[in-house]
JSON list of C-alpha atoms in Angstrom, two decimals:
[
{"chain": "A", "resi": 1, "resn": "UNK", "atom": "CA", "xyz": [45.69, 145.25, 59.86]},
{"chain": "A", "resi": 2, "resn": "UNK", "atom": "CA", "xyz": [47.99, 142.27, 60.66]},
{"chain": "A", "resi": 3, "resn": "UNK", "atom": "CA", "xyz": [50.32, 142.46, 63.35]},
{"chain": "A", "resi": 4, "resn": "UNK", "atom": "CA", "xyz": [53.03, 141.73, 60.93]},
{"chain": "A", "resi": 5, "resn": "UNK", "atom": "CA", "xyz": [52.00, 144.90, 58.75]},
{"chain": "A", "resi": 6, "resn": "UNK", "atom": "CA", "xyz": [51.81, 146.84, 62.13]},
{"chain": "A", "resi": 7, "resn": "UNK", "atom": "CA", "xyz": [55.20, 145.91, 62.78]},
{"chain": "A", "resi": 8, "resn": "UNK", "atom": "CA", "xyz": [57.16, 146.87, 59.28]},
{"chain": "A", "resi": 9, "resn": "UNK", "atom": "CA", "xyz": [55.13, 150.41, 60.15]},
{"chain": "A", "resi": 10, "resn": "UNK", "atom": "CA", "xyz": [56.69, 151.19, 62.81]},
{"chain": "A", "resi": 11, "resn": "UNK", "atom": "CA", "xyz": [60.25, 149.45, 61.58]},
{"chain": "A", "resi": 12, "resn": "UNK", "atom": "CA", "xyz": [59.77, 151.59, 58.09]},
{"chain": "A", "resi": 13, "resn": "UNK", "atom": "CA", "xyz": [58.79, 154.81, 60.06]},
{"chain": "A", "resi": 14, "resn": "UNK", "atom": "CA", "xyz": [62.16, 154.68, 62.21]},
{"chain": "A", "resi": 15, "resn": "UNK", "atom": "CA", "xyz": [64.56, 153.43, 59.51]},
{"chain": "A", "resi": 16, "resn": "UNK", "atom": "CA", "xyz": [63.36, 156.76, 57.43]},
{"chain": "A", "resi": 17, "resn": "UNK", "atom": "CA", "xyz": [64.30, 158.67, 60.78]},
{"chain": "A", "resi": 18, "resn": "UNK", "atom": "CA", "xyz": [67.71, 157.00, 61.14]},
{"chain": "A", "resi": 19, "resn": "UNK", "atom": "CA", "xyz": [68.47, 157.64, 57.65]},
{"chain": "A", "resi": 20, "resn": "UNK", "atom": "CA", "xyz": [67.70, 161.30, 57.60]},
{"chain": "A", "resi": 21, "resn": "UNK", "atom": "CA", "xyz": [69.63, 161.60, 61.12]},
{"chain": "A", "resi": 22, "resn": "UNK", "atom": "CA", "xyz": [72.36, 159.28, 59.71]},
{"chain": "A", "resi": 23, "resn": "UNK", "atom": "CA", "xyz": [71.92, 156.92, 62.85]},
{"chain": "A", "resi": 24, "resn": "UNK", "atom": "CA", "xyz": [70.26, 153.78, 61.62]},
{"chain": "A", "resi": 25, "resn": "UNK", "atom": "CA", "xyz": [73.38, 151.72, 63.29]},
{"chain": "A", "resi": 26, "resn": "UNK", "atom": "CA", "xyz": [72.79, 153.19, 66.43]},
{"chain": "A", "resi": 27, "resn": "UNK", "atom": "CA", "xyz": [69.00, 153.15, 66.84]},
{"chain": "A", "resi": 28, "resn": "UNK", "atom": "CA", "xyz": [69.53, 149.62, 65.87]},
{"chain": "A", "resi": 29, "resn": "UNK", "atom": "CA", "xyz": [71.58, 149.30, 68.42]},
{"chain": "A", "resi": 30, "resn": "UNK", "atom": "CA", "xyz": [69.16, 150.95, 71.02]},
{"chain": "A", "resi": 31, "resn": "UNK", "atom": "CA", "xyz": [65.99, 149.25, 69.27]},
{"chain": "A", "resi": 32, "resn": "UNK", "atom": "CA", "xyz": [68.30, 145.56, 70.13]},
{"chain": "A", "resi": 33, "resn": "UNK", "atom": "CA", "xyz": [68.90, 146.72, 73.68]},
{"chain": "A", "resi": 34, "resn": "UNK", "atom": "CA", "xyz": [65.38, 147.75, 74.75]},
{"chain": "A", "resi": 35, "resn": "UNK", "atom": "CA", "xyz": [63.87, 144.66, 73.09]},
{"chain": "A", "resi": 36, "resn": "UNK", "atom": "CA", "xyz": [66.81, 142.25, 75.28]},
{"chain": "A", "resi": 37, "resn": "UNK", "atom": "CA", "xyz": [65.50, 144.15, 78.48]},
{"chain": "A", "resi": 38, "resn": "UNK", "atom": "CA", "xyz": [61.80, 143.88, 77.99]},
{"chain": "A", "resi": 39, "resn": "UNK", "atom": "CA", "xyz": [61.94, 139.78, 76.85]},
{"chain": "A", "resi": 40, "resn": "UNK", "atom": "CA", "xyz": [64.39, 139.06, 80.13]},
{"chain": "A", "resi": 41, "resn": "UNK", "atom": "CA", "xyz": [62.08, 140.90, 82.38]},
{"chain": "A", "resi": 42, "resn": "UNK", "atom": "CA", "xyz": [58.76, 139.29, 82.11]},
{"chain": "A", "resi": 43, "resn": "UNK", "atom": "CA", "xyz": [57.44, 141.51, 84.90]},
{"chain": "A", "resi": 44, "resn": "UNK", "atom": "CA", "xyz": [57.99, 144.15, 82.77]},
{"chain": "A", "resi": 45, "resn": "UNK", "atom": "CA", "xyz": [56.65, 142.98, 79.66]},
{"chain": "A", "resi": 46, "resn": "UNK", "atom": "CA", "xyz": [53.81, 142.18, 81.47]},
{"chain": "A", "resi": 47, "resn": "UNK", "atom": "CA", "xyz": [52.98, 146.00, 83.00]},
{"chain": "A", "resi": 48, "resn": "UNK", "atom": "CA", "xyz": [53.86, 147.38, 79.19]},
{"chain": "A", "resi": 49, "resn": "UNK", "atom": "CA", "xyz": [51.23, 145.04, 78.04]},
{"chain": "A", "resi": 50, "resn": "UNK", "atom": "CA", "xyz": [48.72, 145.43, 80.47]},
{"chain": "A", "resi": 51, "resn": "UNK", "atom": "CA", "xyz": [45.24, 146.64, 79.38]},
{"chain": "A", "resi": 52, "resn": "UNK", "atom": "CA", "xyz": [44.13, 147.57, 82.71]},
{"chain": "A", "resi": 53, "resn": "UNK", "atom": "CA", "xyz": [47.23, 149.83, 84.11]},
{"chain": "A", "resi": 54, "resn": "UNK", "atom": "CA", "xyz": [46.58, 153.28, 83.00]},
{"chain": "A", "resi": 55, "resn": "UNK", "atom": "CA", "xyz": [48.66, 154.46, 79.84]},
{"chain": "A", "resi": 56, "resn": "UNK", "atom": "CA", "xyz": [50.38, 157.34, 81.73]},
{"chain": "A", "resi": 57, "resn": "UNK", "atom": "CA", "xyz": [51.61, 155.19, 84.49]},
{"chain": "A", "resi": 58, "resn": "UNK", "atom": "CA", "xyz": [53.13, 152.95, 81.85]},
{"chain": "A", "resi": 59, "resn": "UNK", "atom": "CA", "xyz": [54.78, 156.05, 79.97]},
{"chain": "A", "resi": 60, "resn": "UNK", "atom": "CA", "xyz": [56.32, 156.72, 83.28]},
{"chain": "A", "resi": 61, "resn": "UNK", "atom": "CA", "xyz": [57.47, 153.91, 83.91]},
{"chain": "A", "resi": 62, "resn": "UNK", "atom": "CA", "xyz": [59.10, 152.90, 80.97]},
{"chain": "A", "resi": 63, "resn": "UNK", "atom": "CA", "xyz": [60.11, 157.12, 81.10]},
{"chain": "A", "resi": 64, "resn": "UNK", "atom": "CA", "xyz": [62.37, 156.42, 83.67]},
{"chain": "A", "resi": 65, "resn": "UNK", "atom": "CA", "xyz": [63.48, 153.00, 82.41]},
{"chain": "A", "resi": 66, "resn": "UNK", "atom": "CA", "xyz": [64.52, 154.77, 79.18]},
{"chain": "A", "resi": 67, "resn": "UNK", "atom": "CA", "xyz": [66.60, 157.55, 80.98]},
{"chain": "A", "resi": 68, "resn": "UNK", "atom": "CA", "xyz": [68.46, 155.26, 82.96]},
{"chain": "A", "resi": 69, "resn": "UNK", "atom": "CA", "xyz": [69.55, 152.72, 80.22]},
{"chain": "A", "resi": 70, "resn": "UNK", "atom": "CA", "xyz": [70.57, 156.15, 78.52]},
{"chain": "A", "resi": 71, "resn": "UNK", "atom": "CA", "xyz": [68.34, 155.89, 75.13]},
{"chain": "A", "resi": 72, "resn": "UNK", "atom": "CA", "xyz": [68.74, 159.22, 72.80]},
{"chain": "A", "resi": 73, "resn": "UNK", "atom": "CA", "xyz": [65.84, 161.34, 72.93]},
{"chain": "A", "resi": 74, "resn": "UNK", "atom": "CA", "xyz": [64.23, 160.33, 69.74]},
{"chain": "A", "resi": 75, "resn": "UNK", "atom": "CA", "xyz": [63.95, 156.41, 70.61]},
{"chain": "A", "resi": 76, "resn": "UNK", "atom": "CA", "xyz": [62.23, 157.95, 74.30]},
{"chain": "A", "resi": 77, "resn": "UNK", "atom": "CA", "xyz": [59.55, 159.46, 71.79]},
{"chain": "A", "resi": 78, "resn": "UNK", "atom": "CA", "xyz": [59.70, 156.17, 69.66]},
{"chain": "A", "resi": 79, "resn": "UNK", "atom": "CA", "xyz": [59.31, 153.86, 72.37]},
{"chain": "A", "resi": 80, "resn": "UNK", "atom": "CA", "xyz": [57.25, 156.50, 74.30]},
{"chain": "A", "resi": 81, "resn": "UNK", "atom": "CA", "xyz": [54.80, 156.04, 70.97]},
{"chain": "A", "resi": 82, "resn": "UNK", "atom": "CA", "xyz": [54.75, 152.39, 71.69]},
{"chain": "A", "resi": 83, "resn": "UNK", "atom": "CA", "xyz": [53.36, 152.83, 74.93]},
{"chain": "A", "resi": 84, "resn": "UNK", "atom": "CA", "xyz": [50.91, 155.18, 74.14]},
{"chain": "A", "resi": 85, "resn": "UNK", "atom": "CA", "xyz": [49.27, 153.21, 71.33]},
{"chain": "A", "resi": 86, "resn": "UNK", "atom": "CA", "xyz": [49.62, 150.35, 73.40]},
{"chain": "A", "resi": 87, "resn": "UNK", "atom": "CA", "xyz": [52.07, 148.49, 70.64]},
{"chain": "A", "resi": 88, "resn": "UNK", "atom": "CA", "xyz": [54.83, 147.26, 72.71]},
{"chain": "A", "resi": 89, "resn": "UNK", "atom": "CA", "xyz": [54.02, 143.64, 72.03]},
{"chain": "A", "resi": 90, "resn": "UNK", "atom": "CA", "xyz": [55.08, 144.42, 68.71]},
{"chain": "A", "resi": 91, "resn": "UNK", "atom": "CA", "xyz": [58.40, 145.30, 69.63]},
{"chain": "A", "resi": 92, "resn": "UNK", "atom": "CA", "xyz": [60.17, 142.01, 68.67]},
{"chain": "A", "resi": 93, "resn": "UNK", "atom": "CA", "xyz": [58.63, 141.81, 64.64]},
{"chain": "A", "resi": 94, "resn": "UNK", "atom": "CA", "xyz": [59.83, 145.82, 64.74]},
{"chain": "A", "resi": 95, "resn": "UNK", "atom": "CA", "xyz": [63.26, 144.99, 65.83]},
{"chain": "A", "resi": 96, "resn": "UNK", "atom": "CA", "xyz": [63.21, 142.30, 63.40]},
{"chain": "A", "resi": 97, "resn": "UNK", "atom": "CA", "xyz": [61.60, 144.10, 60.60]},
{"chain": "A", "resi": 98, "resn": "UNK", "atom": "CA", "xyz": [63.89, 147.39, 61.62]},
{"chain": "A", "resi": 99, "resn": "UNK", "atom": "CA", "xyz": [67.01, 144.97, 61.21]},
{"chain": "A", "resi": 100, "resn": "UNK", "atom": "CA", "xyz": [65.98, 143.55, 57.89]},
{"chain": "A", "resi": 101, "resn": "UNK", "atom": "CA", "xyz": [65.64, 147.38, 56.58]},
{"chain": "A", "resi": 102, "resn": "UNK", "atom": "CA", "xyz": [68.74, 148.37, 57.77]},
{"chain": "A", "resi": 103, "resn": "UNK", "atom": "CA", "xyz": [70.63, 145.85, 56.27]},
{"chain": "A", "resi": 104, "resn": "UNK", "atom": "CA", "xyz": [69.20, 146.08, 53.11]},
{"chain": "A", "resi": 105, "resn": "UNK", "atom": "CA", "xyz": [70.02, 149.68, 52.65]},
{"chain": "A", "resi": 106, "resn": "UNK", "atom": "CA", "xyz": [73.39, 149.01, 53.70]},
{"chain": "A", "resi": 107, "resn": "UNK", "atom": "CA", "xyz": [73.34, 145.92, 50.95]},
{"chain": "A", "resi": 108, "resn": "UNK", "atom": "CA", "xyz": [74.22, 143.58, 54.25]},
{"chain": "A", "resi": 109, "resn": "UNK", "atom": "CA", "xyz": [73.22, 139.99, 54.06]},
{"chain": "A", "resi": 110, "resn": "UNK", "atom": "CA", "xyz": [73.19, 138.07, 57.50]},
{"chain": "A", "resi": 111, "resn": "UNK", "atom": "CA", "xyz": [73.95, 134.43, 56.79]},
{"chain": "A", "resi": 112, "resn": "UNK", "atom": "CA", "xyz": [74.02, 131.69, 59.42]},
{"chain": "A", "resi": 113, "resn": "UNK", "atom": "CA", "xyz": [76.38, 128.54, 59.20]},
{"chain": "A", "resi": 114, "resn": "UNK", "atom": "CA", "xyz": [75.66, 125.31, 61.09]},
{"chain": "A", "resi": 115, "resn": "UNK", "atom": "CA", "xyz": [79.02, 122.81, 60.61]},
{"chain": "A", "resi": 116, "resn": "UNK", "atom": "CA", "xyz": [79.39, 119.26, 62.22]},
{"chain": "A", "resi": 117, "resn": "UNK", "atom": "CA", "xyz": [82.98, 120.68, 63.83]},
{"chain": "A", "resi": 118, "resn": "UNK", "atom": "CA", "xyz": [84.31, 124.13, 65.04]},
{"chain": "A", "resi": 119, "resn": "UNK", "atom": "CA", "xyz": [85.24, 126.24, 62.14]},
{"chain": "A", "resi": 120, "resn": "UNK", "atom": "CA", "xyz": [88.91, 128.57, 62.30]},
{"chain": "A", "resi": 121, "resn": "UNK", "atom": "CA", "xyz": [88.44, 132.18, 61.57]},
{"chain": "A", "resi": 122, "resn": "UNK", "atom": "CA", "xyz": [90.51, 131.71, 58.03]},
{"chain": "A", "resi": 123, "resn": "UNK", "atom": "CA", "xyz": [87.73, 129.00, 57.34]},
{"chain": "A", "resi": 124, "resn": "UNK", "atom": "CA", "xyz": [85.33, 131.55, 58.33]},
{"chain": "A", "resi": 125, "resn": "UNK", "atom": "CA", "xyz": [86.26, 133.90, 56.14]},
{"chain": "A", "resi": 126, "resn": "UNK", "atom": "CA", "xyz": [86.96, 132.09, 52.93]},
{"chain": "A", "resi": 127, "resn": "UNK", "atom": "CA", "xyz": [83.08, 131.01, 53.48]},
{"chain": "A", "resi": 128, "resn": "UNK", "atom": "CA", "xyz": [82.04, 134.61, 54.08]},
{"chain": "A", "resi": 129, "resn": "UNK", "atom": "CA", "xyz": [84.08, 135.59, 51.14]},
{"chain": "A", "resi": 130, "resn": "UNK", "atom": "CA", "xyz": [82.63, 133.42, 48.88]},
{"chain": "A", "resi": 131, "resn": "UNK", "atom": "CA", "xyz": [79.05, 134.14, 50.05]},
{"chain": "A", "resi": 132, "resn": "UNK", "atom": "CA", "xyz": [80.10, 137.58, 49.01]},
{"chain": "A", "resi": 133, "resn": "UNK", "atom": "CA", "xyz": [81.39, 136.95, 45.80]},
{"chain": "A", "resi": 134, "resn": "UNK", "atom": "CA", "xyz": [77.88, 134.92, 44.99]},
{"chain": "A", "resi": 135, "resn": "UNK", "atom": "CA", "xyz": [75.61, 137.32, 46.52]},
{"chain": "A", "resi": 136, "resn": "UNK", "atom": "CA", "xyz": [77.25, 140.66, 45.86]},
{"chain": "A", "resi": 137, "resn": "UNK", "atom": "CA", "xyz": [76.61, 141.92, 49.07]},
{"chain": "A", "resi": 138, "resn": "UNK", "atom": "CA", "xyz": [78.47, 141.99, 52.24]},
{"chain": "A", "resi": 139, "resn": "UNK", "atom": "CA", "xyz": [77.75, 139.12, 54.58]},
{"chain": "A", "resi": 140, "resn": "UNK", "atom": "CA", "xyz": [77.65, 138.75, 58.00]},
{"chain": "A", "resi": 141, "resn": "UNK", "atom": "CA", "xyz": [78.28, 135.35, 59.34]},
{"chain": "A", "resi": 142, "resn": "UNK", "atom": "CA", "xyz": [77.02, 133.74, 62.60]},
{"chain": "A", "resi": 143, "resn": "UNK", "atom": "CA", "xyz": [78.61, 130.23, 63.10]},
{"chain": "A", "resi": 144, "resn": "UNK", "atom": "CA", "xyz": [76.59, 127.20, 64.96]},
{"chain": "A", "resi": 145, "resn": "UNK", "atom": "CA", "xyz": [78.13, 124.25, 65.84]},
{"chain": "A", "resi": 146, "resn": "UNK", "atom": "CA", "xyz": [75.97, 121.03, 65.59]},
{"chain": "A", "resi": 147, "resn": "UNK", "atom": "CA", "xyz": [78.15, 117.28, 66.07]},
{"chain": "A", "resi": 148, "resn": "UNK", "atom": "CA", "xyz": [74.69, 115.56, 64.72]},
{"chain": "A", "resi": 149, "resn": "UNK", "atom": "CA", "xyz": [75.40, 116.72, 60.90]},
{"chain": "A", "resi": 150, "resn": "UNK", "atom": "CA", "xyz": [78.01, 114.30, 60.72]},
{"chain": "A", "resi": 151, "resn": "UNK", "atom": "CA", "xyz": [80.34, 116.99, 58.20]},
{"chain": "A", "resi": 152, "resn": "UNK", "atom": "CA", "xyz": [79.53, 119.33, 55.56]},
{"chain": "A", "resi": 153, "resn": "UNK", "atom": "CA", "xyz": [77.66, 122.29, 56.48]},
{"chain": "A", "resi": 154, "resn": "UNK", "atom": "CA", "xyz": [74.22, 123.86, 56.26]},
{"chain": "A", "resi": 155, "resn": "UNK", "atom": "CA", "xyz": [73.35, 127.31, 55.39]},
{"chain": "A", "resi": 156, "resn": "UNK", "atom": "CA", "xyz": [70.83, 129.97, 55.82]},
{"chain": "A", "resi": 157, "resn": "UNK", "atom": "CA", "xyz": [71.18, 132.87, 54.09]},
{"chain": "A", "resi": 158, "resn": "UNK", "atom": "CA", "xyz": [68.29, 135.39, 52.77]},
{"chain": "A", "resi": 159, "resn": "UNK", "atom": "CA", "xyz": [65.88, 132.69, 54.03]},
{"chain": "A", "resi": 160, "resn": "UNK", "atom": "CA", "xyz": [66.96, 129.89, 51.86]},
{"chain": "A", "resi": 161, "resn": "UNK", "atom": "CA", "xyz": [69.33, 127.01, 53.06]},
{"chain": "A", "resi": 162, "resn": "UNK", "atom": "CA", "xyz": [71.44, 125.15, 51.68]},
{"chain": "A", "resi": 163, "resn": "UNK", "atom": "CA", "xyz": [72.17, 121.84, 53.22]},
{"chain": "A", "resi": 164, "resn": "UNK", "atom": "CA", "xyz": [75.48, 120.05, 52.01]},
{"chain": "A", "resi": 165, "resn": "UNK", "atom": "CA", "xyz": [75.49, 117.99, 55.10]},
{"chain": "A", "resi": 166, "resn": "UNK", "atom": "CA", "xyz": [76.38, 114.39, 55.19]},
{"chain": "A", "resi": 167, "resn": "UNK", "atom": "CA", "xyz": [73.94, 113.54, 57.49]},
{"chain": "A", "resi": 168, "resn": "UNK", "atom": "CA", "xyz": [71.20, 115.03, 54.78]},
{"chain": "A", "resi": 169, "resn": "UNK", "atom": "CA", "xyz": [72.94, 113.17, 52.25]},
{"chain": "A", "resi": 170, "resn": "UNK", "atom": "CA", "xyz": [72.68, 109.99, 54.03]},
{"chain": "A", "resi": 171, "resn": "UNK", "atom": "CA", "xyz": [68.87, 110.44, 54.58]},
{"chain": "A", "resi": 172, "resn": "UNK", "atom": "CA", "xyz": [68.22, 111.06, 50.75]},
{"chain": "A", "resi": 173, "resn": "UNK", "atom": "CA", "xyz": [70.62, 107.91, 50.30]},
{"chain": "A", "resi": 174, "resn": "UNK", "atom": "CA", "xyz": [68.39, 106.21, 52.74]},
{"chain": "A", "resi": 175, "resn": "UNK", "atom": "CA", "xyz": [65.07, 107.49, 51.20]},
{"chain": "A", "resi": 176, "resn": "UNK", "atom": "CA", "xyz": [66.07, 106.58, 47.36]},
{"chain": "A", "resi": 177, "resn": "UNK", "atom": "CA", "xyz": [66.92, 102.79, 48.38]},
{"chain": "A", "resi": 178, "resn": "UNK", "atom": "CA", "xyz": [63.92, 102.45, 50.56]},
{"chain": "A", "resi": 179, "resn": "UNK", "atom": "CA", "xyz": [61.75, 103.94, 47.33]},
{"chain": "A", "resi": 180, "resn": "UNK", "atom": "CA", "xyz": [63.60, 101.60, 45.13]}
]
């Protein structure tokens, strides 16, 4: 089974729980936090990964690692599963995965916007409305800033983009007159 398939397991398995406890949002939230720990602390990604330290010293371990960051009790058995079946290097496609699944039952789009100069939160929002009204969904907007685009902006939402960019529209300028 592909690591990928592995992943959306695990992701599935704990969206189901956070539905039926009504806290997808915060084991999200606690799925987000664990994952930022483990990829800052190599040393620690390292030891979770290890296939020569014994399982039950990495259960403790992590245990105590989990009690301290204050995790609920049923994302120390998640993550306490992860350990034991020696999946932790998963945890980054799970987080992803989990995110994807939450936001699709919550009809939650996440769209990212790239624009040659800072946006204002009114421009902001007319985009994010509008990506609404096309989508039907409720969007959540990230906003990049990138001088090299020239003006216009690109788009990524639902893993499409859409590039209205004038620096794009120079290059397909540039490409047609150097095809003739």
């Amino acid at each position: 089974m592909s690591g990928s398939a592995i992943a959306r397991r695990y992701a599935k398995a704990l969206v189901s729980l956070g539905t039926e406890q009504n806290k997808v949002d915060a084991y999200g939230e606690e799925l987000a936090k664990v994952g930022s720990i483990v990829a800052s602390h190599d040393l620690l990604r390292l030891l979770l990964e290890s296939p020569t330290l014994a399982v039950e010293k990495k259960s403790a371990i992590f245990s105590e690692i989990m009690v301290k960051i204050g995790l609920s009790k049923q994302m120390q058995n998640f993550f306490g599963l992860l350990v034991e079946k020696g999946r932790m290097h998963y945890l980054s496609q799970i987080e992803l995965h989990y995110r994807l699944l939450a936001d699709e039952l919550s009809g939650t789009l996440r769209a990212s916007v790239t624009a040659a100069v800072q946006l204002t939160a009114a421009q902001q929002k007319a985009i994010a409305k509008e990506l609404e009204k096309q989508t039907g969904k409720n969007v959540e907007l990230t906003v990049d800033v990138d001088a090299a685009l020239i003006g216009g902006l690109r788009t990524v939402i639902g893993g499409r983009l859409f590039d209205g960019s004038v620096k794009t529209q120079l290059k397909r300028i540039e490409d047609t007159l150097t095809k003739g």
